[in-house]
mmCIF file of C-alpha atoms in Angstrom:
data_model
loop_
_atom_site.group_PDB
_atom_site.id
_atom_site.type_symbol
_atom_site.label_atom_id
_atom_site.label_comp_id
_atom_site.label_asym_id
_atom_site.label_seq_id
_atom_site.Cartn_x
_atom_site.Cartn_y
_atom_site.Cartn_z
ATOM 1 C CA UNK A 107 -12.652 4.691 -14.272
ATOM 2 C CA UNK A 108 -9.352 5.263 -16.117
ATOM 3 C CA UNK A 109 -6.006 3.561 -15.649
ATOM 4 C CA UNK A 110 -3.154 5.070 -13.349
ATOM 5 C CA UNK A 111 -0.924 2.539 -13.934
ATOM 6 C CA UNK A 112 -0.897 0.189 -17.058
ATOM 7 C CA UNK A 113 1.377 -3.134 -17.312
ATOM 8 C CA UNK A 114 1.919 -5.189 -20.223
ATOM 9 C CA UNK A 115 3.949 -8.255 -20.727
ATOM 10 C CA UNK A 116 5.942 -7.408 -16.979
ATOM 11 C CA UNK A 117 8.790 -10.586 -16.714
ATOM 12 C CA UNK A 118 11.223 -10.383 -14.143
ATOM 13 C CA UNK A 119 13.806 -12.882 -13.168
ATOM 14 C CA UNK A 120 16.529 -13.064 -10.439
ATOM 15 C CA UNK A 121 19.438 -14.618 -11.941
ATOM 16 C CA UNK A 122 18.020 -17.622 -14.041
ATOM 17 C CA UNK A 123 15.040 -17.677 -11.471
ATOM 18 C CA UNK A 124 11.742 -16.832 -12.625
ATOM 19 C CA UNK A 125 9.547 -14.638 -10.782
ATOM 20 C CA UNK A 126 6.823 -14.243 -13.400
ATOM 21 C CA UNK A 127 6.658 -14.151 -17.361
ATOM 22 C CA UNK A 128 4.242 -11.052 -19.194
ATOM 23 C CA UNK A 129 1.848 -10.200 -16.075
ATOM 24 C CA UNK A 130 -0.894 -8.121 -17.883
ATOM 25 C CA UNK A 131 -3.214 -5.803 -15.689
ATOM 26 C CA UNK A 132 -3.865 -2.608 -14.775
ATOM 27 C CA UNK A 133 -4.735 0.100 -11.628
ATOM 28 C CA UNK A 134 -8.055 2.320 -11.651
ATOM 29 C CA UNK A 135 -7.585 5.799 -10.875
ATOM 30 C CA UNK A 136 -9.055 6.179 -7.303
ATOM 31 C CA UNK A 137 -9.225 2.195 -6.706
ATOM 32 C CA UNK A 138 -8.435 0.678 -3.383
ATOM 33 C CA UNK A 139 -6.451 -2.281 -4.697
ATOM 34 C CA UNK A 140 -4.483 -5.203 -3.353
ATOM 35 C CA UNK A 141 -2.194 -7.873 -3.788
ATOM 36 C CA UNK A 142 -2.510 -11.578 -2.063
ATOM 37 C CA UNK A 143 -1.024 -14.697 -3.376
ATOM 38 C CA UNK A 144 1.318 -17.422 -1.494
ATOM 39 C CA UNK A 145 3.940 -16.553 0.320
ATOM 40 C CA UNK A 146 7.338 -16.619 -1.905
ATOM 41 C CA UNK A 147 5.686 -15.671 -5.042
ATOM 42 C CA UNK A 148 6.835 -12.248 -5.965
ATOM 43 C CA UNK A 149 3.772 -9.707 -4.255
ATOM 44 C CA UNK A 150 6.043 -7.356 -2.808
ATOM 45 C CA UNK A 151 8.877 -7.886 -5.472
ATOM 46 C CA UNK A 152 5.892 -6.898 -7.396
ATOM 47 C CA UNK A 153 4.876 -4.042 -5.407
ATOM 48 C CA UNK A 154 8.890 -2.656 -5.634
ATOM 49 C CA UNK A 155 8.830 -2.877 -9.370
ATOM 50 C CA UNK A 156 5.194 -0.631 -9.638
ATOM 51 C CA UNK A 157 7.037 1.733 -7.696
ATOM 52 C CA UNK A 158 10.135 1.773 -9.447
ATOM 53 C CA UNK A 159 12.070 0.828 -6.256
ATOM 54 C CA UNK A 160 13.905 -2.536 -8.509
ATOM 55 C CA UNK A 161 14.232 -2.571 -12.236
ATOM 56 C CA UNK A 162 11.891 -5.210 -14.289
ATOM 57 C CA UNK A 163 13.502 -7.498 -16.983
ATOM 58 C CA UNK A 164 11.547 -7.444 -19.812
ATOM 59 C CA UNK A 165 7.786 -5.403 -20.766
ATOM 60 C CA UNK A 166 6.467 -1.991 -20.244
ATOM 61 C CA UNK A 167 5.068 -0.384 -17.408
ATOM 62 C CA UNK A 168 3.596 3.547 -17.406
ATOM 63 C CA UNK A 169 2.134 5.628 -14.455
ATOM 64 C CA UNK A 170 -0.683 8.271 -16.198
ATOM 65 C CA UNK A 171 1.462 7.369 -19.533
ATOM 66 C CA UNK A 172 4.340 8.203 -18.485
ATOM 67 C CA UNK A 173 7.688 6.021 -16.861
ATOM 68 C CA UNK A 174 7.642 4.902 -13.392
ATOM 69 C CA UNK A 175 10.869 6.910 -12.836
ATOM 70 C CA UNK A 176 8.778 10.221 -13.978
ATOM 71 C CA UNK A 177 6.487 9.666 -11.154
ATOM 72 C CA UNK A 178 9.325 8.819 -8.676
ATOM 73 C CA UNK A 179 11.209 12.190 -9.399
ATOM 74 C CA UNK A 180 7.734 14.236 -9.302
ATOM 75 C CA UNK A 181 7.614 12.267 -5.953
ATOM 76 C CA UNK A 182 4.219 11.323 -6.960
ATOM 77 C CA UNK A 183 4.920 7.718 -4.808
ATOM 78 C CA UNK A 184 4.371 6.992 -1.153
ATOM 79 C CA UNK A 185 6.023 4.062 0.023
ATOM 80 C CA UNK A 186 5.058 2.553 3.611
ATOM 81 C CA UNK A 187 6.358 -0.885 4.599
ATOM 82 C CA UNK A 188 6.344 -3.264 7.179
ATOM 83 C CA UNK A 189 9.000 -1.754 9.551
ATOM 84 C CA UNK A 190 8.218 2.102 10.119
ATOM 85 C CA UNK A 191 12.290 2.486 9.779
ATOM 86 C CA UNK A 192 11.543 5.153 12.019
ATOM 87 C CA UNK A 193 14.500 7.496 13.603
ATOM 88 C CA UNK A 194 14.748 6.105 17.235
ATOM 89 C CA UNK A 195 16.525 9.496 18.464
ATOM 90 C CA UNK A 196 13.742 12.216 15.954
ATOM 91 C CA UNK A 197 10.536 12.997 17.759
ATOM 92 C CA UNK A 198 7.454 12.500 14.804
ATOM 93 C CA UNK A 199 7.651 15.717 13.106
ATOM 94 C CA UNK A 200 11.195 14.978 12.807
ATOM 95 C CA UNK A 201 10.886 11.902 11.328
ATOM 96 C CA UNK A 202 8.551 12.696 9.086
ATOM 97 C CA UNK A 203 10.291 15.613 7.695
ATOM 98 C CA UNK A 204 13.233 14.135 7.245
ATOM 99 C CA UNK A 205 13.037 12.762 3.272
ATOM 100 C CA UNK A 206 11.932 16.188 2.598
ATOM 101 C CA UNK A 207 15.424 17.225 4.172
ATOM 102 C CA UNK A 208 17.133 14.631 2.357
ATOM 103 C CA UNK A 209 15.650 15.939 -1.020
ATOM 104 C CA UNK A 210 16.044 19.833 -0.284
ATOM 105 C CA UNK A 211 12.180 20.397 -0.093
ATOM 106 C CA UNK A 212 11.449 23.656 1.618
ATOM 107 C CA UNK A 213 9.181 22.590 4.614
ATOM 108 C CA UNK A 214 7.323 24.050 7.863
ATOM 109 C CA UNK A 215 6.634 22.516 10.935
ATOM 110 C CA UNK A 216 3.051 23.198 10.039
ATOM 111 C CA UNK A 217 3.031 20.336 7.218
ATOM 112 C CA UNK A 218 4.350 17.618 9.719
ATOM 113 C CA UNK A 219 1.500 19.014 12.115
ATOM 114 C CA UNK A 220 -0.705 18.529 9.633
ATOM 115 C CA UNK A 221 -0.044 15.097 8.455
ATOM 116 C CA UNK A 222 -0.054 13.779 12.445
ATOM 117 C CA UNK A 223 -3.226 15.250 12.407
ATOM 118 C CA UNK A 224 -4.662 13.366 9.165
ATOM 119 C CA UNK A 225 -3.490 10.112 10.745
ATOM 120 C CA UNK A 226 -4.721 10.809 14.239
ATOM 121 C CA UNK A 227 -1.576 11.411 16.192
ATOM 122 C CA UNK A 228 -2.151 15.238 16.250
ATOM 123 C CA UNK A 229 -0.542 16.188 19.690
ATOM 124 C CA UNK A 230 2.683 13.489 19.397
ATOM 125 C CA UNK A 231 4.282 15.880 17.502
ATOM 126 C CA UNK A 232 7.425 15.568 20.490
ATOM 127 C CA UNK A 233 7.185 11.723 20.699
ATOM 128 C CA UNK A 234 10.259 9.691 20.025
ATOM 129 C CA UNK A 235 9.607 6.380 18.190
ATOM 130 C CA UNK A 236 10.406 4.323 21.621
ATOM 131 C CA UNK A 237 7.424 6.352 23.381
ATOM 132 C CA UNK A 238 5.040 5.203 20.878
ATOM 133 C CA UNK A 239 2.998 1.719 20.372
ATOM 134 C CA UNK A 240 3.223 -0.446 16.873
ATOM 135 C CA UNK A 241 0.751 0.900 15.497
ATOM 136 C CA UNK A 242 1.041 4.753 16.445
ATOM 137 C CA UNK A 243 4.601 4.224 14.950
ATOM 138 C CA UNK A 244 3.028 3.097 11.295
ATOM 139 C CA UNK A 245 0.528 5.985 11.780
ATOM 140 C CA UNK A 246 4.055 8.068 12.296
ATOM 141 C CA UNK A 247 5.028 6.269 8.571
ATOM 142 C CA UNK A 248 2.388 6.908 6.815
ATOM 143 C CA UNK A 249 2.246 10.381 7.679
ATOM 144 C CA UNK A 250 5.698 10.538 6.475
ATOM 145 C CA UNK A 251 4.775 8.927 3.270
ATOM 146 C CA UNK A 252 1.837 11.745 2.890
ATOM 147 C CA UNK A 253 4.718 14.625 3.629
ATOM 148 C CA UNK A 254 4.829 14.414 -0.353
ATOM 149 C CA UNK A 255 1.597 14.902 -1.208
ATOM 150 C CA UNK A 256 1.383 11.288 -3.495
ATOM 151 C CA UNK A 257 -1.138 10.287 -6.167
ATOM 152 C CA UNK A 258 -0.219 6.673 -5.349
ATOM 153 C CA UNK A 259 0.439 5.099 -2.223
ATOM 154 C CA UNK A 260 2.004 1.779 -2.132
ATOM 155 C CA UNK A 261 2.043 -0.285 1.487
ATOM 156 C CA UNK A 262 3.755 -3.972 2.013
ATOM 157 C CA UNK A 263 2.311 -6.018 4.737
ATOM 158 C CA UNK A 264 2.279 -2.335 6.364
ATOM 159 C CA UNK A 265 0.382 -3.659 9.393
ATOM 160 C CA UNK A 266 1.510 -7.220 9.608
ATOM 161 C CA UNK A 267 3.451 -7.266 12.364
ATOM 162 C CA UNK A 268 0.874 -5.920 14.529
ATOM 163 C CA UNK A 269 -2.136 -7.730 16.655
ATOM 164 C CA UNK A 270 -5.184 -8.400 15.139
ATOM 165 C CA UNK A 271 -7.486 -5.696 17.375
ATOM 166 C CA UNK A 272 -4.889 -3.105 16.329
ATOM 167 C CA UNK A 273 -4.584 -4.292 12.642
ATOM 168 C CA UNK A 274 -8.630 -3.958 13.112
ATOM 169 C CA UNK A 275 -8.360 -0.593 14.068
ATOM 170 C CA UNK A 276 -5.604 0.558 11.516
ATOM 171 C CA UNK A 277 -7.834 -0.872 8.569
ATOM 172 C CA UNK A 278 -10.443 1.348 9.133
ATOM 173 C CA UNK A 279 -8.154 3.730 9.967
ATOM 174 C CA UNK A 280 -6.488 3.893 6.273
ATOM 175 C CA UNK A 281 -9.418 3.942 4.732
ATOM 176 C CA UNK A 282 -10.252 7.019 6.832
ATOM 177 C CA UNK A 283 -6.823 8.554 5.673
ATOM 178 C CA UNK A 284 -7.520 7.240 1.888
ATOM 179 C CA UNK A 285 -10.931 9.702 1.110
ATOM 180 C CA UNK A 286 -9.244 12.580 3.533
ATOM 181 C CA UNK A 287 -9.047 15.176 0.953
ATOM 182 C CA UNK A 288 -5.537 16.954 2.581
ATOM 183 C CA UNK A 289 -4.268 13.440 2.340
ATOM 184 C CA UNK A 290 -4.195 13.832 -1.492
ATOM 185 C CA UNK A 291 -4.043 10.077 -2.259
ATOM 186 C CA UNK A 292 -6.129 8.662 -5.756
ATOM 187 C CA UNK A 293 -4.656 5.328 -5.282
ATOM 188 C CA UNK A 294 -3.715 2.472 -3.046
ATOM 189 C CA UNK A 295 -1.573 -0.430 -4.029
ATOM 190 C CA UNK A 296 -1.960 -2.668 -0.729
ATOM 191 C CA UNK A 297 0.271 -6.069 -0.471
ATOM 192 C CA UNK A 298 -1.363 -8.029 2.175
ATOM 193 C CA UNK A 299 -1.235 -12.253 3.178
ATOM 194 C CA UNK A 300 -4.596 -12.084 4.840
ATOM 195 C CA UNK A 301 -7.350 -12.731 3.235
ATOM 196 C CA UNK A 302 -9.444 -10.973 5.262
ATOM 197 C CA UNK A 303 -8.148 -7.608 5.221
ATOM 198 C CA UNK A 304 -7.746 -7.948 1.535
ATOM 199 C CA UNK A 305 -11.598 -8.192 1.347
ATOM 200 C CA UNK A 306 -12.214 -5.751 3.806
ATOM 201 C CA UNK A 307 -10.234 -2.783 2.131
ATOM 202 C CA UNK A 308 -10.291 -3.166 -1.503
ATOM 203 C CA UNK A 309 -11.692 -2.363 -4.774
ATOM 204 C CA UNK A 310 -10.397 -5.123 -6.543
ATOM 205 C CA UNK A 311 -7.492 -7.872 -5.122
ATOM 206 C CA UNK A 312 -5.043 -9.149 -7.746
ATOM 207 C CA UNK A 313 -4.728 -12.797 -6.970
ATOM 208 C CA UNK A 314 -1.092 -14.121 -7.714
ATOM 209 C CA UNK A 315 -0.479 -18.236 -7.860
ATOM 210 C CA UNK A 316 2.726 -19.694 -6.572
ATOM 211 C CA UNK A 317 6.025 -19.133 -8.224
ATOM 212 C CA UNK A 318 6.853 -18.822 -10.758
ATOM 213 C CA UNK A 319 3.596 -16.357 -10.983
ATOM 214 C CA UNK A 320 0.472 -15.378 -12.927
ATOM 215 C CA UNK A 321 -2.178 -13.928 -12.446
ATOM 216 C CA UNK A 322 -4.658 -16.034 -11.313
ATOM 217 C CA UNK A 323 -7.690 -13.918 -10.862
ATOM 218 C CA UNK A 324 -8.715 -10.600 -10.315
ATOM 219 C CA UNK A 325 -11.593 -9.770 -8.554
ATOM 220 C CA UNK A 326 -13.910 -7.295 -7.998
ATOM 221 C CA UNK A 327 -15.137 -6.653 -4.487
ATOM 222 C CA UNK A 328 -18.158 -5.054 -4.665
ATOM 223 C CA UNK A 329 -18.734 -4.259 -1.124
ATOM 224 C CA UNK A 330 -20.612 -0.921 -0.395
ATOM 225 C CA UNK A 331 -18.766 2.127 0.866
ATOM 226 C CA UNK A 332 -18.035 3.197 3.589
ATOM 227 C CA UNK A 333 -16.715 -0.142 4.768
ATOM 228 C CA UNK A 334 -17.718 -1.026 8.203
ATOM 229 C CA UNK A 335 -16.660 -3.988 10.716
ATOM 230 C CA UNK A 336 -20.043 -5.266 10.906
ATOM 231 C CA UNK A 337 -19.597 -6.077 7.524
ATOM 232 C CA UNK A 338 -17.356 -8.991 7.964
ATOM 233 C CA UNK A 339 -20.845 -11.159 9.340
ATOM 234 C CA UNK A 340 -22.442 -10.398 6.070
ATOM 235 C CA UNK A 341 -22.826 -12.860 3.485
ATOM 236 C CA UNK A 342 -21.175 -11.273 0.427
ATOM 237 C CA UNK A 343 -17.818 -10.684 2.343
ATOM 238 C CA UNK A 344 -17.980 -14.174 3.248
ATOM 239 C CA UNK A 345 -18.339 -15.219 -0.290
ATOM 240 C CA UNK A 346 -15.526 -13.470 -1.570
ATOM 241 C CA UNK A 347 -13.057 -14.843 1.503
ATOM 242 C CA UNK A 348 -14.459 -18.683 0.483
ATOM 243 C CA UNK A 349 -13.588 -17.704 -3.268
ATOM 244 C CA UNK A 350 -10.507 -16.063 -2.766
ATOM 245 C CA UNK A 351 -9.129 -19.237 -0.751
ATOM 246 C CA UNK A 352 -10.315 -21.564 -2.968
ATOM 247 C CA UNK A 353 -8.362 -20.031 -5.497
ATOM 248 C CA UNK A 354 -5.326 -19.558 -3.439
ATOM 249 C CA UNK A 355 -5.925 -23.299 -2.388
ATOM 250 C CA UNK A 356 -5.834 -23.033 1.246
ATOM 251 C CA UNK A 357 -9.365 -25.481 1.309
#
């Protein structure tokens, strides 16, 4: 599997602070990956430089070769975050074609359709954010994020505010979206603080230690596709979740 997205040497500081000194990894084309590490210590700072969101101080990072900010202007990024940052007074097609209307993309109603109906809202077409739940509205997001057709799709904490049956359901859910070939995504970059949905979702799960950061560990999660919830009783997943806190430390 080749490399999307190569970094070398990656140092970024805030002020005199140090968020990390010359991370070294890289992203699989097609890979499921994610991000876990304790809370302060630079995942979605991490996530924002990948995507070209906040500058990096020092070392070299490439998407397919190229510079982040090539990908970014052939709007070959999705970005989905915690908050929807939904419209409250734009029904969901609205919404969702809005950053094409920002950007001058030609659009028809038919593409918004269409990405409601990859993420399982097709009929809500007319619903305003207030008449939807949580996690209808992220559904609403990510189908916004899809309006560009992205190789990469990069998601912080995207369903962390929500309760664990629907966070259940939305797992399964994106990984649904991820292989739906309209969807067009090769890649997920997936910033997460649980453990568990780390495991469930991924390919691999880069492992970041407490500030300032390294890498600690990445690991491969060898889980067989498709991923199902009865999985989470077997006793592979529950070997990775005792590694994973050991080596975050929260045994």
């Amino acid at each position: 599997m080749s490399s999307i997205i190569e970094v070398q040497d990656l140092s970024k500081y805030y002020g005199k602070h140090l968020v990390y000194e010359k991370l070294n990894f890289d992203v699989k084309e097609g890979e499921f990956l994610s991000i876990i590490g304790p809370s302060g210590c630079g995942k979605t700072t991490l996530l924002k430089i990948l995507g070209g969101l906040i500058e990096h101080s020092s070392g070299n990072i490439s998407i397919n070769g190229q510079p982040v900010k090539n990908a970014l202007k052939a709007r070959k990024l999705g970005f989905v975050f915690q908050n929807p940052v939904l419209l409250p007074w734009r029904i969901s097609s609205s919404n969702i074609e809005l950053p094409l209307e920002i950007q001058g993309i030609n659009n028809s109603p038919k593409l918004s359709d269409e990405m409601l109906k990859i993420v399982g809202l097709e009929g809500f077409e007319n619903y305003y954010p207030g008449e939807l739940s949580g996690g209808m509205q992220q559904r609403v997001a990510i189908a916004r994020a899809l309006a560009f057709k992205p190789l990469i799709l990069m998601m912080d904490e995207p369903f962390g505010a929500l309760d664990e049956i629907t966070r259940n359901h939305m797992n399964l859910e994106l990984l649904r979206i991820w292989k739906e070939e309209k969807a067009s995504i090769s890649t997920v970059i997936f910033v997460t603080h649980s453990i568990p949905e780390a495991v469930f979702l991924s390919d691999r799960i880069l492992v970041l230690s407490a500030g300032p950061a390294k890498i600690e560990e990445i690991v491969d999660i060898d889980l067989p596709r498709p991923r199902k919830t009865e999985m989470k009783h077997s006793k592979r997943y529950l070997e990775f979740m005792e590694h994973l806190r050991k080596i975050i430390g929260e045994d």
